[in-house]
Amino acid sequence: VLGPRFFPLAGRWYRRIFVDLDEVVRCLPPLPSGALVLDVGGGDGEIVNRLLRQRPDLRIVMLDRNPRLGGSLDDEARRRVVLKAGTSLSEYRGAGGQPPDAVLISDVVHHVPVGEREAFFADVRQVLGDAPALVIVKDVEPGHFISWLSLMADRYVSGDRQVALVSQDEVERLAVAALPGFASERTALLARNPPNYCSVFRPAPPLTAPE
Ligand SMILES: C[S@@+](CC[C@H](N)C(=O)[O-])C[C@H]1O[C@@H](n2cnc3c(N)ncnc32)[C@H](O)[C@@H]1O
């Protein structure tokens, strides 16, 4: 109804109730120069707009199971981002998709049905190559009024009846189980913009034996 000009504006205003996307981007860990970022469940692309403004050297592939993807990307981002709409992680890998340097999973896990979350993180493991890569998960901590409101909005405005919030503890359990040898660390997002949280998973450095 709002069309391509007004929908992104309305979307930005609506999303601001739940999350400060500038704060999300500020909390991301440093990424190597020219890194390939796989944005899983990229949605409208508002995070990618911000990320590319700060880090124009990044190469970004957005992937989403939904056939509509990147509707809010600005012109510059649209030229630079590779869009893989209607694509799952296993399809990305099956089609020979390049292993990314970082996987970004922002506000996606609470849309993955609870019984499919282990398989989802196993698929994340499968798209990583042999080189060290980061996995970044942003989501919403249950137990706050804004979390409940976002759950209701997802269920009754976005119409996703399967949505179920996932705690930071549970995300860390799922990710560490699927990513052997990875260690998790918490960013400052939960303190800066509750109830949003962000955890980063990276290969743990090998233990050095004492001489
Ligand atoms: C709330 S949106 C988040 C959009 C964006 N990542 C952000 O934070 O602004 C959730 C997106 O995840 C996608 N999604 C959910 N499960 C998925 C899956 N298993 N694989 C790929 N995309 C998925 C949905 O289609 C939707 O576009």
Coordinates of N, CA and C and ligand atoms in Angstrom, one line a residue:
V1 N 0.8 -1.2 0.0 CA 0.0 0.0 0.0 C 0.9 1.3 0.0
L2 N 2.0 1.2 0.7 CA 2.8 2.4 0.9 C 3.7 2.7 -0.3
G3 N 4.0 1.6 -1.0 CA 4.9 1.7 -2.2 C 6.3 1.8 -1.9
P4 N 7.2 1.7 -2.9 CA 8.7 1.6 -2.6 C 9.3 2.9 -2.0
R5 N 8.6 4.0 -2.1 CA 9.2 5.2 -1.5 C 8.8 5.3 0.0
F6 N 7.6 5.1 0.4 CA 7.2 5.3 1.7 C 7.3 4.1 2.6
F7 N 7.3 2.9 2.0 CA 7.4 1.7 2.8 C 8.7 1.6 3.7
P8 N 9.9 2.0 3.1 CA 11.1 2.0 3.9 C 11.1 3.0 5.0
L9 N 10.5 4.2 4.8 CA 10.4 5.2 5.8 C 9.5 4.7 7.0
A10 N 8.3 4.1 6.6 CA 7.4 3.6 7.7 C 8.1 2.4 8.4
G11 N 8.8 1.6 7.6 CA 9.5 0.4 8.3 C 10.6 0.9 9.3
R12 N 11.3 1.9 8.9 CA 12.3 2.5 9.8 C 11.7 3.0 11.1
W13 N 10.6 3.7 10.9 CA 10.0 4.3 12.1 C 9.5 3.2 13.0
Y14 N 8.8 2.2 12.4 CA 8.3 1.0 13.2 C 9.4 0.3 13.9
R15 N 10.5 0.0 13.2 CA 11.5 -0.8 13.7 C 12.2 -0.1 14.9
R16 N 12.2 1.2 14.9 CA 12.9 2.0 15.9 C 12.3 1.8 17.3
I17 N 11.0 1.3 17.3 CA 10.4 1.0 18.6 C 11.2 -0.1 19.3
F18 N 11.7 -1.0 18.5 CA 12.3 -2.3 19.0 C 13.8 -2.3 19.1
V19 N 14.4 -1.6 18.2 CA 15.9 -1.7 18.1 C 16.5 -0.5 17.5
D20 N 17.7 -0.2 18.1 CA 18.5 0.9 17.5 C 19.5 0.3 16.6
L21 N 19.3 0.3 15.3 CA 20.1 -0.4 14.3 C 21.6 0.2 14.3
D22 N 21.7 1.5 14.5 CA 23.0 2.1 14.6 C 23.8 1.5 15.7
E23 N 23.1 1.2 16.8 CA 23.8 0.6 18.0 C 24.2 -0.8 17.7
V24 N 23.3 -1.5 16.9 CA 23.7 -2.9 16.5 C 25.0 -2.9 15.7
V25 N 25.0 -2.0 14.7 CA 26.2 -2.0 13.8 C 27.5 -1.6 14.6
R26 N 27.3 -0.6 15.6 CA 28.4 -0.2 16.4 C 28.9 -1.4 17.3
C27 N 28.1 -2.3 17.6 CA 28.5 -3.4 18.5 C 29.2 -4.6 17.7
L28 N 29.1 -4.5 16.4 CA 29.7 -5.6 15.6 C 31.2 -5.7 15.8
P29 N 31.8 -6.9 15.8 CA 33.3 -6.9 16.0 C 34.0 -6.4 14.7
P30 N 35.3 -6.0 14.8 CA 36.0 -5.6 13.7 C 36.1 -6.7 12.6
L31 N 35.8 -6.3 11.4 CA 35.9 -7.3 10.3 C 37.1 -7.1 9.4
P32 N 37.7 -8.1 8.9 CA 38.9 -7.9 8.1 C 38.6 -7.1 6.8
S33 N 39.6 -6.3 6.3 CA 39.4 -5.5 5.2 C 38.9 -6.4 4.0
G34 N 37.9 -5.9 3.3 CA 37.4 -6.6 2.1 C 36.6 -7.9 2.5
A35 N 36.3 -8.1 3.7 CA 35.7 -9.4 4.1 C 34.4 -9.6 3.4
L36 N 34.1 -10.9 3.2 CA 32.8 -11.3 2.6 C 31.9 -11.7 3.7
V37 N 30.8 -10.9 3.8 CA 29.8 -11.1 4.9 C 28.5 -11.7 4.3
L38 N 28.1 -12.9 4.9 CA 26.9 -13.5 4.4 C 25.8 -13.1 5.4
D39 N 24.9 -12.3 5.0 CA 23.8 -11.8 5.8 C 22.6 -12.8 5.7
V40 N 22.5 -13.7 6.7 CA 21.5 -14.7 6.6 C 20.1 -14.2 7.1
G41 N 19.1 -14.3 6.3 CA 17.8 -13.7 6.7 C 17.9 -12.2 6.7
G42 N 18.5 -11.7 5.6 CA 18.8 -10.3 5.5 C 17.6 -9.4 5.5
G43 N 16.4 -9.9 5.1 CA 15.2 -9.0 5.2 C 15.3 -7.8 4.3
D44 N 14.8 -6.7 4.9 CA 14.8 -5.4 4.1 C 16.1 -4.8 3.8
G45 N 17.1 -5.1 4.6 CA 18.5 -4.6 4.3 C 18.9 -3.4 5.0
E46 N 18.1 -3.0 6.1 CA 18.5 -1.7 6.8 C 19.8 -1.9 7.5
I47 N 20.2 -3.0 8.0 CA 21.5 -3.2 8.6 C 22.6 -3.1 7.6
V48 N 22.4 -3.7 6.4 CA 23.4 -3.6 5.4 C 23.6 -2.2 4.9
N49 N 22.6 -1.4 4.8 CA 22.8 0.0 4.5 C 23.8 0.7 5.4
R50 N 23.5 0.5 6.7 CA 24.4 1.1 7.7 C 25.8 0.5 7.7
L51 N 25.9 -0.8 7.5 CA 27.2 -1.4 7.5 C 28.0 -0.9 6.4
L52 N 27.4 -0.8 5.2 CA 28.2 -0.4 4.0 C 28.6 1.1 4.1
R53 N 27.8 1.9 4.8 CA 28.2 3.3 5.0 C 29.4 3.4 5.8
Q54 N 29.5 2.5 6.8 CA 30.7 2.5 7.7 C 31.9 1.8 7.0
R55 N 31.6 0.7 6.3 CA 32.6 -0.2 5.8 C 32.4 -0.5 4.3
P56 N 32.7 0.5 3.4 CA 32.4 0.3 2.0 C 33.3 -0.7 1.4
D57 N 34.3 -1.2 2.1 CA 35.2 -2.2 1.5 C 34.6 -3.6 1.6
L58 N 33.5 -3.8 2.5 CA 33.0 -5.1 2.7 C 32.2 -5.6 1.4
R59 N 32.3 -6.9 1.2 CA 31.5 -7.6 0.2 C 30.3 -8.3 0.9
I60 N 29.1 -8.0 0.4 CA 28.0 -8.6 1.2 C 27.1 -9.4 0.3
V61 N 26.8 -10.6 0.8 CA 25.7 -11.4 0.1 C 24.6 -11.5 1.1
M62 N 23.4 -11.1 0.6 CA 22.2 -11.3 1.5 C 21.4 -12.5 1.0
L63 N 21.0 -13.3 2.0 CA 20.3 -14.6 1.6 C 19.0 -14.6 2.5
D64 N 18.0 -15.0 1.9 CA 16.7 -15.1 2.7 C 15.8 -16.2 2.1
R65 N 15.1 -16.9 3.0 CA 14.2 -17.9 2.5 C 13.0 -17.2 1.8
N66 N 12.8 -16.0 2.1 CA 11.7 -15.2 1.6 C 12.0 -14.8 0.1
P67 N 11.1 -14.8 -0.8 CA 11.4 -14.4 -2.2 C 11.6 -12.8 -2.2
R68 N 11.1 -12.1 -1.2 CA 11.3 -10.7 -1.2 C 12.5 -10.3 -0.3
L69 N 13.4 -9.6 -0.9 CA 14.7 -9.4 -0.1 C 15.3 -8.0 -0.5
G70 N 15.7 -7.3 0.5 CA 16.5 -6.1 0.2 C 15.6 -4.9 -0.2
G71 N 14.3 -4.9 0.2 CA 13.4 -3.9 -0.2 C 13.8 -2.5 0.3
S72 N 14.6 -2.3 1.3 CA 14.9 -1.0 1.8 C 16.4 -0.6 1.5
L73 N 17.1 -1.4 0.7 CA 18.5 -1.1 0.4 C 18.5 0.2 -0.3
D74 N 19.5 1.1 0.1 CA 19.6 2.3 -0.7 C 20.3 2.1 -2.0
D75 N 20.4 3.1 -2.9 CA 20.8 2.9 -4.2 C 22.3 2.3 -4.3
E76 N 23.1 2.9 -3.4 CA 24.5 2.5 -3.4 C 24.6 1.0 -3.0
A77 N 23.9 0.7 -1.9 CA 24.0 -0.7 -1.4 C 23.4 -1.7 -2.4
R78 N 22.3 -1.3 -3.1 CA 21.7 -2.1 -4.1 C 22.7 -2.5 -5.2
R79 N 23.5 -1.5 -5.6 CA 24.5 -1.8 -6.6 C 25.6 -2.8 -6.2
R80 N 25.8 -2.8 -4.9 CA 27.0 -3.6 -4.4 C 26.7 -4.9 -3.8
V81 N 25.4 -5.1 -3.3 CA 25.1 -6.3 -2.6 C 24.6 -7.4 -3.5
V82 N 25.0 -8.6 -3.3 CA 24.5 -9.7 -4.1 C 23.3 -10.3 -3.3
L83 N 22.1 -10.4 -4.0 CA 20.9 -10.8 -3.3 C 20.6 -12.3 -3.7
K84 N 20.3 -13.1 -2.7 CA 19.9 -14.5 -3.0 C 18.6 -14.7 -2.3
A85 N 17.5 -14.3 -3.0 CA 16.2 -14.4 -2.4 C 15.7 -15.8 -2.5
G86 N 14.8 -16.2 -1.6 CA 14.2 -17.6 -1.7 C 15.3 -18.6 -1.7
T87 N 16.3 -18.4 -0.9 CA 17.4 -19.3 -0.8 C 17.7 -19.7 0.6
S88 N 17.9 -21.0 0.8 CA 18.3 -21.5 2.2 C 19.8 -21.6 2.3
L89 N 20.3 -21.7 3.5 CA 21.8 -21.9 3.7 C 22.3 -23.1 2.9
S90 N 21.5 -24.2 3.0 CA 22.0 -25.4 2.3 C 22.0 -25.2 0.8
E91 N 21.0 -24.5 0.2 CA 21.0 -24.2 -1.2 C 22.2 -23.3 -1.6
Y92 N 22.5 -22.4 -0.7 CA 23.7 -21.5 -1.0 C 25.0 -22.3 -1.1
R93 N 25.1 -23.2 -0.2 CA 26.3 -24.1 -0.2 C 26.3 -25.0 -1.4
G94 N 25.1 -25.6 -1.6 CA 24.9 -26.6 -2.7 C 25.2 -25.9 -4.1
A95 N 25.0 -24.6 -4.2 CA 25.2 -23.9 -5.4 C 26.7 -23.4 -5.5
G96 N 27.5 -23.8 -4.6 CA 28.9 -23.5 -4.6 C 29.2 -22.1 -4.1
G97 N 28.3 -21.6 -3.3 CA 28.5 -20.2 -2.7 C 29.8 -20.1 -1.9
Q98 N 30.5 -19.0 -2.1 CA 31.8 -18.8 -1.5 C 31.7 -18.8 0.0
P99 N 32.6 -19.5 0.7 CA 32.5 -19.5 2.2 C 32.8 -18.1 2.7
P100 N 32.0 -17.6 3.5 CA 32.1 -16.2 4.0 C 33.2 -16.0 5.1
D101 N 33.7 -14.8 5.2 CA 34.6 -14.5 6.4 C 33.7 -14.2 7.6
A102 N 32.5 -13.8 7.4 CA 31.6 -13.6 8.6 C 30.2 -13.9 8.2
V103 N 29.5 -14.5 9.1 CA 28.0 -14.8 8.9 C 27.3 -13.9 9.9
L104 N 26.3 -13.1 9.4 CA 25.5 -12.2 10.3 C 24.1 -12.8 10.3
I105 N 23.6 -13.0 11.5 CA 22.3 -13.6 11.7 C 21.5 -12.7 12.6
S106 N 20.8 -11.7 12.1 CA 20.2 -10.7 12.9 C 18.7 -10.8 12.9
D107 N 18.2 -11.1 14.1 CA 16.7 -11.2 14.3 C 16.1 -12.3 13.4
V108 N 16.9 -13.4 13.3 CA 16.4 -14.5 12.4 C 16.1 -15.7 13.3
V109 N 16.9 -16.0 14.3 CA 16.7 -17.2 15.1 C 15.3 -17.3 15.7
H110 N 14.8 -16.2 16.1 CA 13.4 -16.3 16.7 C 12.3 -16.6 15.7
H111 N 12.7 -16.5 14.4 CA 11.7 -16.9 13.4 C 11.9 -18.4 13.0
V112 N 13.0 -19.0 13.4 CA 13.2 -20.4 13.0 C 12.5 -21.2 14.1
P113 N 11.6 -22.1 13.6 CA 10.8 -22.9 14.6 C 11.8 -23.6 15.6
V114 N 11.4 -23.7 16.8 CA 12.2 -24.2 17.9 C 12.9 -25.6 17.5
G115 N 12.1 -26.5 17.0 CA 12.6 -27.8 16.6 C 13.6 -27.8 15.5
E116 N 13.7 -26.7 14.8 CA 14.6 -26.6 13.6 C 15.9 -25.8 13.9
R117 N 16.0 -25.4 15.1 CA 17.2 -24.5 15.4 C 18.5 -25.2 15.4
E118 N 18.5 -26.4 15.9 CA 19.8 -27.1 15.8 C 20.2 -27.3 14.4
A119 N 19.3 -27.7 13.5 CA 19.6 -27.9 12.1 C 20.0 -26.6 11.4
F120 N 19.4 -25.5 11.8 CA 19.8 -24.2 11.3 C 21.3 -23.9 11.6
F121 N 21.7 -24.1 12.8 CA 23.1 -23.8 13.2 C 24.0 -24.9 12.5
A122 N 23.5 -26.1 12.3 CA 24.4 -27.1 11.6 C 24.6 -26.6 10.2
D123 N 23.5 -26.0 9.6 CA 23.7 -25.4 8.2 C 24.7 -24.3 8.2
V124 N 24.6 -23.5 9.3 CA 25.6 -22.3 9.3 C 27.0 -22.9 9.3
R125 N 27.2 -24.0 10.1 CA 28.6 -24.6 10.1 C 29.0 -25.1 8.7
Q126 N 28.0 -25.6 8.0 CA 28.3 -26.2 6.7 C 28.7 -25.1 5.7
V127 N 28.3 -23.9 5.8 CA 28.7 -22.8 4.8 C 30.0 -22.2 5.1
L128 N 30.5 -22.5 6.3 CA 31.9 -21.9 6.7 C 32.9 -22.8 6.0
G129 N 34.0 -22.2 5.5 CA 35.1 -22.9 4.9 C 36.1 -23.3 5.9
D130 N 37.3 -23.6 5.5 CA 38.3 -24.0 6.4 C 39.0 -22.8 7.1
A131 N 38.9 -21.6 6.4 CA 39.6 -20.4 7.0 C 38.7 -20.0 8.2
P132 N 39.4 -19.3 9.2 CA 38.6 -18.9 10.4 C 37.6 -17.9 10.0
A133 N 36.4 -18.0 10.5 CA 35.3 -17.1 10.2 C 34.5 -16.7 11.5
L134 N 33.9 -15.6 11.4 CA 33.1 -15.2 12.6 C 31.6 -15.5 12.3
V135 N 30.9 -15.8 13.4 CA 29.5 -15.9 13.3 C 28.9 -15.0 14.3
I136 N 28.0 -14.1 13.8 CA 27.5 -13.0 14.7 C 26.0 -13.2 14.8
V137 N 25.5 -13.3 16.0 CA 24.0 -13.5 16.2 C 23.5 -12.4 17.0
K138 N 22.5 -11.7 16.4 CA 21.8 -10.6 17.1 C 20.4 -11.1 17.3
D139 N 19.8 -11.0 18.5 CA 18.4 -11.4 18.7 C 17.9 -10.6 19.9
V140 N 16.7 -11.0 20.4 CA 16.0 -10.3 21.4 C 15.8 -11.1 22.7
E141 N 16.3 -10.6 23.8 CA 16.2 -11.4 25.0 C 14.7 -11.4 25.5
P142 N 14.2 -12.6 25.8 CA 12.8 -12.6 26.4 C 12.7 -12.0 27.8
G143 N 11.5 -11.7 28.2 CA 11.4 -11.3 29.6 C 11.3 -9.8 29.8
H144 N 11.3 -9.0 28.7 CA 11.2 -7.5 28.8 C 9.8 -7.2 28.1
F145 N 9.3 -6.0 28.5 CA 8.1 -5.5 27.8 C 8.3 -5.4 26.3
I146 N 9.4 -4.8 25.9 CA 9.6 -4.6 24.5 C 9.8 -5.9 23.7
S147 N 10.3 -6.9 24.4 CA 10.4 -8.3 23.8 C 9.1 -8.8 23.5
W148 N 8.2 -8.7 24.5 CA 6.8 -9.2 24.4 C 6.1 -8.5 23.2
L149 N 6.3 -7.1 23.2 CA 5.7 -6.3 22.1 C 6.2 -6.8 20.7
S150 N 7.5 -7.1 20.7 CA 8.1 -7.5 19.4 C 7.6 -8.8 19.0
L151 N 7.4 -9.7 20.0 CA 6.8 -11.0 19.7 C 5.4 -10.9 19.1
M152 N 4.6 -10.0 19.8 CA 3.2 -9.8 19.3 C 3.2 -9.2 17.9
A153 N 4.2 -8.2 17.7 CA 4.2 -7.6 16.3 C 4.6 -8.6 15.3
D154 N 5.6 -9.5 15.6 CA 5.9 -10.6 14.6 C 4.8 -11.5 14.4
R155 N 4.1 -11.8 15.4 CA 3.0 -12.8 15.3 C 1.8 -12.2 14.6
Y156 N 1.4 -11.0 15.0 CA 0.1 -10.5 14.5 C 0.2 -9.3 13.5
V157 N 1.4 -8.7 13.3 CA 1.6 -7.7 12.3 C 2.3 -8.4 11.1
S158 N 3.4 -9.0 11.4 CA 4.2 -9.7 10.3 C 3.5 -11.0 9.9
G159 N 2.7 -11.6 10.9 CA 1.9 -12.8 10.6 C 2.7 -14.1 10.7
D160 N 3.9 -14.1 11.4 CA 4.6 -15.3 11.6 C 4.2 -16.0 12.9
R161 N 3.3 -17.0 12.8 CA 2.8 -17.6 14.0 C 3.8 -18.5 14.7
Q162 N 4.9 -18.8 14.0 CA 5.9 -19.8 14.6 C 6.9 -19.1 15.4
V163 N 6.8 -17.8 15.5 CA 7.9 -17.0 16.1 C 7.9 -17.4 17.6
A164 N 9.2 -17.5 18.2 CA 9.4 -17.8 19.6 C 10.7 -17.2 20.0
L165 N 10.7 -16.4 21.0 CA 11.9 -15.7 21.4 C 13.0 -16.7 21.8
V166 N 14.2 -16.3 21.7 CA 15.3 -17.2 22.1 C 16.3 -16.4 22.9
S167 N 16.7 -16.9 24.1 CA 17.6 -16.2 25.0 C 19.0 -16.2 24.5
Q168 N 19.8 -15.3 25.0 CA 21.3 -15.3 24.6 C 21.9 -16.6 25.1
D169 N 21.6 -17.1 26.3 CA 22.1 -18.3 26.7 C 21.8 -19.5 25.8
E170 N 20.6 -19.5 25.3 CA 20.2 -20.6 24.4 C 20.9 -20.5 23.0
V171 N 21.0 -19.2 22.5 CA 21.7 -19.0 21.2 C 23.2 -19.5 21.4
E172 N 23.8 -19.2 22.5 CA 25.2 -19.6 22.7 C 25.3 -21.1 22.8
R173 N 24.3 -21.7 23.5 CA 24.3 -23.2 23.6 C 24.2 -23.8 22.2
L174 N 23.2 -23.3 21.4 CA 23.0 -23.9 20.1 C 24.3 -23.7 19.2
A175 N 24.8 -22.5 19.2 CA 25.9 -22.1 18.3 C 27.2 -22.9 18.7
V176 N 27.5 -23.0 20.0 CA 28.7 -23.6 20.4 C 28.6 -25.1 20.1
A177 N 27.4 -25.7 20.3 CA 27.2 -27.1 20.0 C 27.5 -27.4 18.5
A178 N 27.0 -26.5 17.6 CA 27.2 -26.7 16.2 C 28.5 -26.3 15.6
L179 N 29.3 -25.5 16.4 CA 30.5 -25.0 15.9 C 31.7 -25.5 16.8
P180 N 32.1 -26.7 16.7 CA 33.1 -27.2 17.6 C 34.4 -26.4 17.4
G181 N 35.0 -26.1 18.6 CA 36.2 -25.3 18.6 C 36.0 -23.8 18.6
F182 N 34.7 -23.3 18.5 CA 34.5 -21.9 18.5 C 34.2 -21.5 20.0
A183 N 34.6 -20.3 20.3 CA 34.3 -19.7 21.6 C 33.3 -18.5 21.4
S184 N 32.5 -18.3 22.4 CA 31.5 -17.2 22.3 C 31.9 -16.0 23.1
E185 N 31.6 -14.8 22.6 CA 31.7 -13.6 23.5 C 30.5 -12.7 23.3
R186 N 30.2 -12.0 24.4 CA 29.0 -11.2 24.3 C 29.5 -9.7 24.0
T187 N 28.7 -9.1 23.1 CA 29.0 -7.7 22.8 C 28.3 -6.8 23.9
A188 N 28.4 -5.5 23.8 CA 27.8 -4.6 24.7 C 26.4 -4.2 24.4
L189 N 25.8 -4.9 23.3 CA 24.5 -4.5 22.8 C 23.4 -4.6 23.9
L190 N 23.4 -5.6 24.7 CA 22.3 -5.8 25.7 C 22.4 -4.7 26.7
A191 N 23.6 -4.2 27.0 CA 23.6 -3.1 28.0 C 23.2 -1.8 27.3
R192 N 23.6 -1.6 26.1 CA 23.3 -0.3 25.4 C 21.9 -0.2 24.8
N193 N 21.4 -1.3 24.4 CA 20.0 -1.2 23.7 C 19.2 -2.5 24.1
P194 N 18.9 -2.6 25.4 CA 18.1 -3.8 25.8 C 16.7 -3.7 25.2
P195 N 16.1 -4.9 24.9 CA 16.5 -6.2 25.2 C 17.2 -6.9 24.0
N196 N 17.8 -6.1 23.2 CA 18.6 -6.6 22.1 C 20.0 -7.1 22.5
Y197 N 20.4 -8.2 22.1 CA 21.7 -8.7 22.4 C 22.4 -9.2 21.2
C198 N 23.7 -9.3 21.3 CA 24.5 -9.8 20.2 C 25.7 -10.6 20.7
S199 N 25.8 -11.8 20.2 CA 27.0 -12.7 20.6 C 27.8 -13.0 19.3
V200 N 29.1 -13.1 19.6 CA 30.0 -13.4 18.5 C 30.7 -14.7 18.7
F201 N 30.8 -15.5 17.7 CA 31.5 -16.8 17.8 C 32.7 -16.8 16.9
R202 N 33.8 -17.2 17.4 CA 35.0 -17.3 16.6 C 35.9 -18.5 17.0
P203 N 36.7 -19.0 16.1 CA 37.5 -20.1 16.5 C 38.4 -19.8 17.6
A204 N 38.4 -20.6 18.7 CA 39.2 -20.3 19.8 C 40.7 -20.6 19.5
P205 N 41.6 -19.7 19.9 CA 43.0 -19.9 19.6 C 43.5 -21.2 20.3
P206 N 44.4 -21.9 19.6 CA 44.9 -23.2 20.2 C 45.6 -22.9 21.5
L207 N 45.5 -23.9 22.4 CA 46.2 -23.7 23.7 C 47.7 -24.0 23.4
T208 N 48.6 -23.2 24.0 CA 50.0 -23.5 23.8 C 50.5 -24.2 25.0
A209 N 51.2 -25.3 24.8 CA 51.7 -26.1 25.9 C 52.9 -25.3 26.5
P210 N 53.0 -25.4 27.9 CA 54.1 -24.7 28.5 C 55.4 -25.3 28.1
E211 N 56.5 -24.5 27.9 CA 57.8 -25.0 27.4 C 58.4 -25.9 28.5
Ligands
LIG1 C1 12.9 -10.0 11.3 S1 13.6 -10.3 9.8 C2 15.3 -9.7 10.1 C3 15.9 -8.9 8.9 C4 17.3 -8.4 9.1 N1 18.2 -9.5 9.3 C5 17.4 -7.4 10.2 O1 17.9 -7.7 11.3 O2 17.0 -6.3 9.9 C6 13.8 -12.0 9.8 C7 14.2 -12.6 8.4 O3 14.7 -13.9 8.5 C8 14.3 -14.7 7.4 N2 14.4 -16.1 7.8 C9 13.8 -16.8 8.8 N3 14.2 -18.0 8.8 C10 15.2 -18.2 7.8 C11 16.0 -19.3 7.4 N4 15.9 -20.5 8.0 N5 16.8 -19.0 6.4 C12 16.9 -17.8 5.8 N6 16.1 -16.7 6.1 C13 15.3 -16.9 7.2 C14 12.9 -14.2 7.2 O4 12.4 -14.5 5.9 C15 13.0 -12.7 7.4 O5 13.3 -12.0 6.3

